[in-house]
Amino acid sequence: MVKKMLIDATHNEETRVVVVEGNKIEEYDFETESKKQLKGNIYLASVTRVEPSLQAAFVEYGGNRQGFLAFSEIHPDYYQIPAEDRQQLEQELKQGEVPETDEDEADSDIEDLGGDEEDIQEKTKKTRSYFKRNYKIQEVIKKRQVILIQVLKEERGNKGAALTTYLSIAGRYCVLMPNTSRGGGVSRKITNQQDRKRLKDILDSIDKPDDVGVIIRTAGEGRSKLEIKRDYQYAFNLWDKIRDLTLKSISPALINEESSLIHRAIRDIYNKDIEEVIVTGKEGYKIAKSYMRELTPSHAKKVIQYKDDNIPLFQRYQVEIQISHIYDHQVNLPSGGSIVINQTEALVAIDVNSGRSIKERNIDETAVKTNLEASEEIARQLRLRDMAGLVVIDFIDMENNSSNIQVEKRLKDALRSDRARIKISRISKFGLLEMSRQRLRASLIEATSFACPSCGGSGVIPSTEVASMMVLRNIEEEALRRRSKIIGVNVPTDVGMYLLNNKRRAISNIEKSFEISISITLADYMVAPKYEITRCDENGDLIVIGGGNEHRNEHRNEHRNEHRNEHRNEHRNEHRNEHRNEHRNENRNEHRNENRNRKNHKKNNDTQNNSMQGDNSQNSNDAEKENDNSHNKNKNRNRRRFNKKFKDNKDLNENSDIKEIGIQIADKKEQFSKEEEVEKKVAKKKPTKKKSKIKKSLAKKSKPNKSDIDEQT
């Protein structure tokens, strides 16, 4: 059948590209003005955070979110390592002495299909693993480091874009990799050995730098040496412009933007099998014509402008109806069967049903025929919807193993023309086939739709009975809080009617138990499970609490905020107490050190004054110390005697005698203290020699007589 490429560029807000074979869509791509493609863009970016736990870095490049740069995607030129290590690694790379890593052998049941560009060769992978094994990202990459990156994957939901520093610049027939010296080769989809050998000879004859790699794309099959060299020169000139602009820019900055959809369609989708490129819209026709002349001047005559104003281009070729069916979950098959497609964020589940297929003689023939039709349609739907990630297909169970092999072969043949790289396994005993598909762009569902406000994207809503019970439980929960005497509820019409007719008694019991008033209002604009609960605050103002998930999230946020505030207050008090104790200890130590220094200073002054006195004063001081020591010895001896006598007489029974002994001991102690005061006064007034005599006489007088003590006791 005749293949044609249809480009609808009538409206500036949206551009659509379709490849039809007869009247059946084979390829579909679109682009809107509000959401342009980021994949393939080159930015000058800076590292904002290095995460050792992920062995990755987060990069600010000017997008909506920070990009994710894995350690394996960082070129060794950006490593901040010593010059000796860098020279040694460069020598090993030139000599090809990079150690091989121990990798598991590929599973024989998994086969690689599709893919327009050849991946970097195995030696380059070993080089990346070698660098990754010998270094860690926190050792070689630093914060605020400036790097040149390219977007690998688009932003999805809360996830940022996936980035790489291994750049690739795509042309019509070849792909230039400016910083991958050991990468390059011929596309795997070119299977003719003679053509592969010829293309490799052309690659060797191209004069290119040592640090640049080149890949011959599938479109280069059968092309002459002149055409491939011209395409290489176009890509290399673009790289020179990128390099010059990078040196003049300040991060974050956009260095090179990927071409528009018309350019990408002619560069990537167009091939020699397409006979016509029909474009509607003057601006789109000019862009397509000029770009085709630049890439392949001999094919510029295939670009035709559509000029019929009565019938739109897609209506004439019956494309609009097929595009509208792309959004359906169920796709019908010619035999009466169907496939049901359910897509999640990272997984696509496809179920094959026989449906009304009853023309065959037995069950096994019906299953085989339905599975063969489903294999071709599944491959087509994967391309049209650009569904990526893990794909699980549940085929109808077949009795013979030969039937499984037949279905697998049909599916693989249908997937070989896919531009995305695909890994496919065999049908298991459970009738399941698993495959993974590369993500080329955002899927059709993600790019053109958003989650339903009623069901939240789940596709189902609760029944009237379940929604009514949810509302009733939340009314009771709000009544338990006792925040208001009046509670209002806005609910969908069917839910409100169910509550008023079937749950009137339960509502009245809540009103009596908590002494509140509940009013239910029917809202036609609401759909279950949405509802609103309102209450009055202290000032009489009406407060809308929310309902459904909003009500649940409100309570969850309240609990979370309470817990967060408690934790914050505890941490704040601990920090305050620690700071207070530190400040107190510092002041105490400073004050103690000041007193100690003051005392030391006073002692030093006293020692200096004493050193100024003569030898007589030193002798007198020594004598005075000896007298003081002897007096203290006598005093302590007398105290021990009194204490011993007092302990020996503990068993006395009369309280009066014990009191008299205590009084006498107290008198003796007072006498000793008075004598000490007298001694100190005398020592201050008279010389030291006389002091010693007076002390001796006082000591003799103060000695108690042993007979007197015995009589007293």
CSV table of C-alpha atoms in Angstrom, one decimal, residues 258-630:
chain,number,residue,atom,x,y,z
A,258,GLU,CA,15.6,20.7,19.7
A,259,SER,CA,13.9,21.2,16.3
A,260,SER,CA,10.2,21.7,15.8
A,261,LEU,CA,7.8,18.8,15.1
A,262,ILE,CA,8.0,19.3,11.3
A,263,HIS,CA,11.8,19.1,11.4
A,264,ARG,CA,11.7,16.0,13.7
A,265,ALA,CA,9.1,14.3,11.5
A,266,ILE,CA,11.2,14.8,8.3
A,267,ARG,CA,14.4,13.9,10.0
A,268,ASP,CA,13.3,10.8,12.1
A,269,ILE,CA,10.0,9.4,10.6
A,270,TYR,CA,10.4,10.1,6.9
A,271,ASN,CA,12.0,7.3,4.8
A,272,LYS,CA,12.2,6.2,1.2
A,273,ASP,CA,8.9,4.2,1.5
A,274,ILE,CA,6.9,7.4,1.9
A,275,GLU,CA,5.9,8.7,-1.5
A,276,GLU,CA,4.3,12.1,-0.5
A,277,VAL,CA,4.5,14.6,2.3
A,278,ILE,CA,1.3,16.6,2.2
A,279,VAL,CA,1.3,19.8,4.3
A,280,THR,CA,-1.6,22.1,5.1
A,281,GLY,CA,-0.8,25.6,6.2
A,282,LYS,CA,1.6,28.1,4.4
A,283,GLU,CA,4.1,28.5,7.2
A,284,GLY,CA,4.3,24.7,7.7
A,285,TYR,CA,4.8,24.1,4.0
A,286,LYS,CA,7.7,26.6,3.8
A,287,ILE,CA,9.4,25.0,6.8
A,288,ALA,CA,9.0,21.5,5.5
A,289,LYS,CA,10.1,22.4,2.0
A,290,SER,CA,13.2,24.2,3.1
A,291,TYR,CA,14.3,21.6,5.5
A,292,MET,CA,13.8,18.8,3.0
A,293,ARG,CA,16.0,20.7,0.5
A,294,GLU,CA,18.7,21.1,3.2
A,295,LEU,CA,18.7,17.4,4.1
A,296,THR,CA,17.9,15.6,0.9
A,297,PRO,CA,17.5,18.0,-2.1
A,298,SER,CA,16.5,15.1,-4.4
A,299,HIS,CA,13.3,14.5,-2.3
A,300,ALA,CA,12.2,18.1,-2.1
A,301,LYS,CA,9.7,17.4,-4.9
A,302,LYS,CA,7.8,15.0,-2.6
A,303,VAL,CA,6.7,17.9,-0.3
A,304,ILE,CA,3.3,19.1,-1.5
A,305,GLN,CA,1.0,21.8,-0.2
A,306,TYR,CA,-2.7,20.9,0.4
A,307,LYS,CA,-4.9,23.6,-1.1
A,308,ASP,CA,-8.5,22.3,-0.7
A,309,ASP,CA,-10.3,24.7,1.6
A,310,ASN,CA,-13.6,22.8,1.6
A,311,ILE,CA,-12.5,19.5,3.1
A,312,PRO,CA,-9.8,19.5,5.8
A,313,LEU,CA,-6.7,17.3,5.1
A,314,PHE,CA,-7.4,14.8,7.9
A,315,GLN,CA,-11.0,14.5,7.0
A,316,ARG,CA,-10.2,13.7,3.4
A,317,TYR,CA,-8.0,10.7,4.4
A,318,GLN,CA,-10.4,9.6,7.2
A,319,VAL,CA,-7.9,10.2,9.9
A,320,GLU,CA,-9.9,12.2,12.5
A,321,ILE,CA,-12.1,9.3,13.4
A,322,GLN,CA,-9.1,7.0,14.0
A,323,ILE,CA,-7.4,9.7,16.1
A,324,SER,CA,-10.5,10.0,18.3
A,325,HIS,CA,-10.4,6.2,18.9
A,326,ILE,CA,-6.9,6.3,20.2
A,327,TYR,CA,-8.2,7.6,23.6
A,328,ASP,CA,-10.5,4.5,24.0
A,329,HIS,CA,-9.7,1.8,26.5
A,330,GLN,CA,-11.1,-0.9,24.3
A,331,VAL,CA,-10.0,-1.6,20.8
A,332,ASN,CA,-12.1,-3.9,18.6
A,333,LEU,CA,-10.4,-6.5,16.3
A,334,PRO,CA,-11.7,-7.6,12.8
A,335,SER,CA,-12.7,-11.1,14.0
A,336,GLY,CA,-14.9,-9.8,16.7
A,337,GLY,CA,-12.4,-9.9,19.6
A,338,SER,CA,-11.0,-7.0,21.5
A,339,ILE,CA,-8.1,-5.8,23.5
A,340,VAL,CA,-8.5,-3.7,26.7
A,341,ILE,CA,-5.7,-1.3,27.6
A,342,ASN,CA,-5.1,0.0,31.2
A,343,GLN,CA,-2.2,2.4,31.6
A,344,THR,CA,-0.6,3.4,34.8
A,345,GLU,CA,2.5,5.5,35.5
A,346,ALA,CA,5.1,2.8,34.9
A,347,LEU,CA,3.1,-0.2,33.7
A,348,VAL,CA,0.7,-1.0,30.9
A,349,ALA,CA,-1.7,-4.0,31.2
A,350,ILE,CA,-3.3,-5.3,28.0
A,351,ASP,CA,-6.0,-8.0,28.1
A,352,VAL,CA,-7.0,-9.9,25.0
A,353,ASN,CA,-10.6,-11.1,24.8
A,354,SER,CA,-12.3,-13.3,22.3
A,355,GLY,CA,-15.5,-11.4,22.4
A,356,ARG,CA,-17.9,-12.3,19.5
A,357,SER,CA,-15.3,-14.3,17.6
A,358,ILE,CA,-17.2,-17.6,17.0
A,359,LYS,CA,-16.4,-18.4,13.4
A,360,GLU,CA,-13.7,-21.0,14.1
A,361,ARG,CA,-14.3,-24.7,14.6
A,362,ASN,CA,-12.9,-25.1,18.1
A,363,ILE,CA,-11.6,-23.1,21.0
A,364,ASP,CA,-7.9,-23.4,20.2
A,365,GLU,CA,-8.3,-22.1,16.6
A,366,THR,CA,-10.4,-19.2,18.0
A,367,ALA,CA,-7.7,-18.4,20.5
A,368,VAL,CA,-4.9,-18.5,18.0
A,369,LYS,CA,-6.6,-16.3,15.4
A,370,THR,CA,-7.6,-13.7,18.0
A,371,ASN,CA,-4.1,-13.6,19.5
A,372,LEU,CA,-2.5,-13.2,16.1
A,373,GLU,CA,-4.8,-10.2,15.3
A,374,ALA,CA,-4.2,-8.8,18.8
A,375,SER,CA,-0.4,-9.0,18.3
A,376,GLU,CA,-0.4,-6.7,15.3
A,377,GLU,CA,-2.9,-4.3,16.9
A,378,ILE,CA,-1.0,-4.1,20.1
A,379,ALA,CA,2.2,-3.2,18.3
A,380,ARG,CA,0.3,-0.5,16.4
A,381,GLN,CA,-1.3,0.9,19.6
A,382,LEU,CA,2.0,1.1,21.4
A,383,ARG,CA,3.4,3.3,18.6
A,384,LEU,CA,0.3,5.5,18.4
A,385,ARG,CA,-0.1,6.1,22.1
A,386,ASP,CA,3.6,5.9,22.8
A,387,MET,CA,3.1,3.7,25.9
A,388,ALA,CA,6.4,3.0,27.6
A,389,GLY,CA,7.7,1.2,30.6
A,390,LEU,CA,6.7,-2.4,31.5
A,391,VAL,CA,4.0,-3.9,29.2
A,392,VAL,CA,2.2,-7.1,30.3
A,393,ILE,CA,0.0,-8.8,27.7
A,394,ASP,CA,-2.5,-11.4,28.8
A,395,PHE,CA,-3.1,-13.6,25.7
A,396,ILE,CA,-5.9,-16.1,25.5
A,397,ASP,CA,-4.6,-19.5,26.7
A,398,MET,CA,-3.5,-21.8,23.9
A,399,GLU,CA,-3.0,-25.6,24.2
A,400,ASN,CA,-0.1,-26.1,21.7
A,401,ASN,CA,3.3,-24.7,22.3
A,402,SER,CA,3.6,-24.2,18.5
A,403,SER,CA,0.7,-21.7,18.7
A,404,ASN,CA,2.7,-19.7,21.3
A,405,ILE,CA,5.7,-19.6,19.1
A,406,GLN,CA,3.5,-18.4,16.2
A,407,VAL,CA,2.0,-15.6,18.2
A,408,GLU,CA,5.4,-14.5,19.5
A,409,LYS,CA,6.8,-14.4,16.0
A,410,ARG,CA,3.9,-12.3,14.7
A,411,LEU,CA,4.3,-9.8,17.6
A,412,LYS,CA,8.1,-9.5,17.1
A,413,ASP,CA,7.7,-8.9,13.3
A,414,ALA,CA,5.2,-6.1,14.1
A,415,LEU,CA,7.5,-4.5,16.6
A,416,ARG,CA,10.6,-4.4,14.4
A,417,SER,CA,9.5,-1.2,12.7
A,418,ASP,CA,9.2,0.6,16.0
A,419,ARG,CA,11.6,3.5,16.6
A,420,ALA,CA,11.7,2.8,20.3
A,421,ARG,CA,14.0,0.2,21.7
A,422,ILE,CA,12.1,-2.9,22.9
A,423,LYS,CA,13.0,-5.9,25.0
A,424,ILE,CA,10.5,-8.8,24.7
A,425,SER,CA,10.3,-12.1,26.5
A,426,ARG,CA,8.4,-15.3,25.7
A,427,ILE,CA,4.9,-16.3,26.7
A,428,SER,CA,4.9,-17.9,30.2
A,429,LYS,CA,2.9,-20.8,31.5
A,430,PHE,CA,0.3,-18.4,32.7
A,431,GLY,CA,-0.3,-17.0,29.2
A,432,LEU,CA,1.5,-13.7,30.0
A,433,LEU,CA,4.1,-12.0,27.8
A,434,GLU,CA,6.3,-9.3,29.3
A,435,MET,CA,8.1,-6.6,27.4
A,436,SER,CA,9.7,-3.2,28.0
A,437,ARG,CA,9.5,-0.2,25.7
A,438,GLN,CA,11.7,2.9,25.6
A,439,ARG,CA,9.9,6.2,26.2
A,440,LEU,CA,10.4,8.5,23.2
A,441,ARG,CA,8.0,11.3,24.4
A,442,ALA,CA,5.2,11.9,26.8
A,443,SER,CA,2.4,9.4,26.2
A,444,LEU,CA,-0.8,10.6,24.4
A,445,ILE,CA,-3.0,10.3,27.5
A,446,GLU,CA,-0.5,12.2,29.8
A,447,ALA,CA,0.0,15.0,27.2
A,448,THR,CA,-3.6,15.6,26.3
A,449,SER,CA,-5.7,15.0,29.4
A,450,PHE,CA,-5.8,15.5,33.2
A,451,ALA,CA,-7.4,13.6,36.1
A,452,CYS,CA,-11.1,13.7,36.4
A,453,PRO,CA,-12.2,16.1,39.2
A,454,SER,CA,-15.0,13.7,40.3
A,455,CYS,CA,-13.2,10.3,40.5
A,456,GLY,CA,-9.6,11.7,40.8
A,457,GLY,CA,-8.5,9.6,37.9
A,458,SER,CA,-9.6,6.2,39.3
A,459,GLY,CA,-12.5,5.9,36.8
A,460,VAL,CA,-15.1,4.9,39.5
A,461,ILE,CA,-17.1,6.7,42.1
A,462,PRO,CA,-18.8,5.3,45.2
A,463,SER,CA,-22.4,4.2,45.2
A,464,THR,CA,-25.2,6.3,46.8
A,465,GLU,CA,-25.4,4.1,49.9
A,466,VAL,CA,-21.6,4.2,50.5
A,467,ALA,CA,-21.4,7.9,49.9
A,468,SER,CA,-24.3,8.5,52.4
A,469,MET,CA,-22.6,6.5,55.1
A,470,MET,CA,-19.4,8.5,54.6
A,471,VAL,CA,-21.2,11.7,55.0
A,472,LEU,CA,-23.0,10.5,58.2
A,473,ARG,CA,-19.8,9.3,59.8
A,474,ASN,CA,-18.1,12.7,59.1
A,475,ILE,CA,-21.2,14.5,60.6
A,476,GLU,CA,-20.8,12.5,63.8
A,477,GLU,CA,-17.1,13.1,63.9
A,478,GLU,CA,-17.7,16.9,63.6
A,479,ALA,CA,-20.3,16.7,66.3
A,480,LEU,CA,-17.8,15.0,68.7
A,481,ARG,CA,-15.5,18.0,68.4
A,482,ARG,CA,-18.2,20.3,69.8
A,483,ARG,CA,-17.0,23.3,67.9
A,484,SER,CA,-20.4,24.6,66.9
A,485,LYS,CA,-24.1,24.2,67.7
A,486,ILE,CA,-25.1,24.4,64.1
A,487,ILE,CA,-23.7,22.1,61.4
A,488,GLY,CA,-24.7,22.4,57.7
A,489,VAL,CA,-24.0,19.7,55.0
A,490,ASN,CA,-24.1,20.3,51.3
A,491,VAL,CA,-24.4,16.9,49.5
A,492,PRO,CA,-25.3,15.6,46.0
A,493,THR,CA,-29.0,15.2,45.3
A,494,ASP,CA,-29.1,11.4,45.4
A,495,VAL,CA,-27.0,11.3,48.6
A,496,GLY,CA,-29.2,13.9,50.3
A,497,MET,CA,-32.4,12.1,49.4
A,498,TYR,CA,-31.0,8.9,50.8
A,499,LEU,CA,-30.0,10.5,54.1
A,500,LEU,CA,-33.4,12.3,54.6
A,501,ASN,CA,-35.4,9.2,53.7
A,502,ASN,CA,-33.4,6.3,55.2
A,503,LYS,CA,-31.1,7.9,57.9
A,504,ARG,CA,-33.5,10.4,59.4
A,505,ARG,CA,-33.5,8.6,62.8
A,506,ALA,CA,-29.7,8.4,63.0
A,507,ILE,CA,-29.4,12.2,62.3
A,508,SER,CA,-32.0,13.0,65.0
A,509,ASN,CA,-30.1,10.8,67.5
A,510,ILE,CA,-26.9,12.8,66.8
A,511,GLU,CA,-28.8,16.1,67.3
A,512,LYS,CA,-30.2,14.9,70.7
A,513,SER,CA,-26.9,13.4,71.9
A,514,PHE,CA,-24.8,16.4,71.2
A,515,GLU,CA,-27.5,19.1,71.5
A,516,ILE,CA,-26.8,20.5,68.0
A,517,SER,CA,-28.8,21.3,64.9
A,518,ILE,CA,-28.0,19.6,61.5
A,519,SER,CA,-29.2,21.0,58.2
A,520,ILE,CA,-28.8,19.1,54.9
A,521,THR,CA,-28.8,21.0,51.6
A,522,LEU,CA,-29.1,19.3,48.2
A,523,ALA,CA,-26.5,20.5,45.6
A,524,ASP,CA,-27.1,19.6,42.0
A,525,TYR,CA,-23.6,20.6,41.0
A,526,MET,CA,-21.9,18.0,43.2
A,527,VAL,CA,-21.1,14.4,42.3
A,528,ALA,CA,-20.4,11.7,44.9
A,529,PRO,CA,-18.1,11.4,46.8
A,530,LYS,CA,-17.9,15.3,47.0
A,531,TYR,CA,-19.7,17.1,49.8
A,532,GLU,CA,-19.2,20.1,52.2
A,533,ILE,CA,-19.6,20.4,55.9
A,534,THR,CA,-20.1,23.9,57.3
A,535,ARG,CA,-20.1,25.2,60.9
A,536,CYS,CA,-20.3,28.6,62.8
A,537,ASP,CA,-17.3,29.9,64.7
A,538,GLU,CA,-17.3,32.0,67.9
A,539,ASN,CA,-18.1,35.2,66.0
A,540,GLY,CA,-21.0,33.5,64.1
A,541,ASP,CA,-19.1,33.4,60.8
A,542,LEU,CA,-19.7,30.4,58.5
A,543,ILE,CA,-16.7,28.1,58.0
A,544,VAL,CA,-16.6,25.6,55.1
A,545,ILE,CA,-14.7,22.5,56.3
A,546,GLY,CA,-14.8,20.5,53.0
A,547,GLY,CA,-15.8,17.0,52.3
A,548,GLY,CA,-14.6,13.7,50.9
A,549,ASN,CA,-10.9,13.6,50.5
A,550,GLU,CA,-10.7,17.3,51.5
A,551,HIS,CA,-12.3,16.6,54.9
A,552,ARG,CA,-10.0,13.6,55.4
A,553,ASN,CA,-6.9,15.7,54.4
A,554,GLU,CA,-8.0,18.5,56.7
A,555,HIS,CA,-8.0,16.2,59.8
A,556,ARG,CA,-4.8,14.7,58.6
A,557,ASN,CA,-3.1,18.1,58.3
A,558,GLU,CA,-4.4,19.2,61.7
A,559,HIS,CA,-2.9,16.1,63.3
A,560,ARG,CA,0.3,16.6,61.3
A,561,ASN,CA,0.6,20.2,62.3
A,562,GLU,CA,0.0,19.4,66.0
A,563,HIS,CA,2.7,16.8,65.9
A,564,ARG,CA,5.0,19.1,64.0
A,565,ASN,CA,4.4,22.0,66.5
A,566,GLU,CA,5.0,19.7,69.5
A,567,HIS,CA,8.3,18.4,68.0
A,568,ARG,CA,9.3,22.0,67.1
A,569,ASN,CA,8.6,23.3,70.6
A,570,GLU,CA,10.5,20.4,72.2
A,571,HIS,CA,13.5,21.0,69.9
A,572,ARG,CA,13.3,24.8,70.6
A,573,ASN,CA,13.2,24.3,74.4
A,574,GLU,CA,16.0,21.9,74.3
A,575,HIS,CA,18.1,24.3,72.2
A,576,ARG,CA,17.1,27.2,74.5
A,577,ASN,CA,18.1,25.2,77.7
A,578,GLU,CA,21.4,24.1,76.2
A,579,HIS,CA,22.2,27.7,75.2
A,580,ARG,CA,21.2,29.0,78.6
A,581,ASN,CA,23.3,26.4,80.4
A,582,GLU,CA,26.3,27.1,78.2
A,583,HIS,CA,25.9,30.8,78.8
A,584,ARG,CA,25.6,30.3,82.6
A,585,ASN,CA,28.6,28.0,82.8
A,586,GLU,CA,30.7,30.4,80.8
A,587,ASN,CA,29.8,33.3,83.1
A,588,ARG,CA,30.4,31.2,86.2
A,589,ASN,CA,33.8,30.1,84.9
A,590,GLU,CA,34.7,33.6,84.0
A,591,HIS,CA,33.8,34.9,87.4
A,592,ARG,CA,35.6,32.1,89.1
A,593,ASN,CA,38.7,32.7,87.1
A,594,GLU,CA,38.6,36.4,87.9
A,595,ASN,CA,38.4,35.7,91.6
A,596,ARG,CA,41.2,33.2,91.3
A,597,ASN,CA,43.4,35.7,89.5
A,598,ARG,CA,42.6,38.4,92.0
A,599,LYS,CA,43.6,36.1,94.9
A,600,ASN,CA,46.8,35.0,93.1
A,601,HIS,CA,47.6,38.6,92.5
A,602,LYS,CA,47.1,39.4,96.2
A,603,LYS,CA,49.3,36.5,97.3
A,604,ASN,CA,52.0,37.6,95.0
A,605,ASN,CA,51.9,41.1,96.5
A,606,ASP,CA,52.0,39.6,100.1
A,607,THR,CA,55.0,37.4,99.2
A,608,GLN,CA,56.8,40.4,97.8
A,609,ASN,CA,56.2,42.4,101.0
A,610,ASN,CA,57.3,39.6,103.2
A,611,SER,CA,60.5,39.2,101.2
A,612,MET,CA,61.3,42.8,101.9
A,613,GLN,CA,61.5,42.1,105.6
A,614,GLY,CA,64.7,40.8,107.3
A,615,ASP,CA,65.6,37.5,108.7
A,616,ASN,CA,64.3,38.4,112.2
A,617,SER,CA,60.8,38.6,110.9
A,618,GLN,CA,61.1,35.2,109.3
A,619,ASN,CA,62.3,33.6,112.5
A,620,SER,CA,59.6,35.2,114.5
A,621,ASN,CA,57.0,33.9,112.1
A,622,ASP,CA,58.4,30.4,112.4
A,623,ALA,CA,58.2,30.5,116.1
A,624,GLU,CA,54.7,31.8,116.0
A,625,LYS,CA,53.7,28.9,113.7
A,626,GLU,CA,55.2,26.4,116.2
A,627,ASN,CA,53.3,28.0,119.1
A,628,ASP,CA,50.1,27.9,117.1
A,629,ASN,CA,50.6,24.2,116.2
A,630,SER,CA,51.3,23.2,119.8
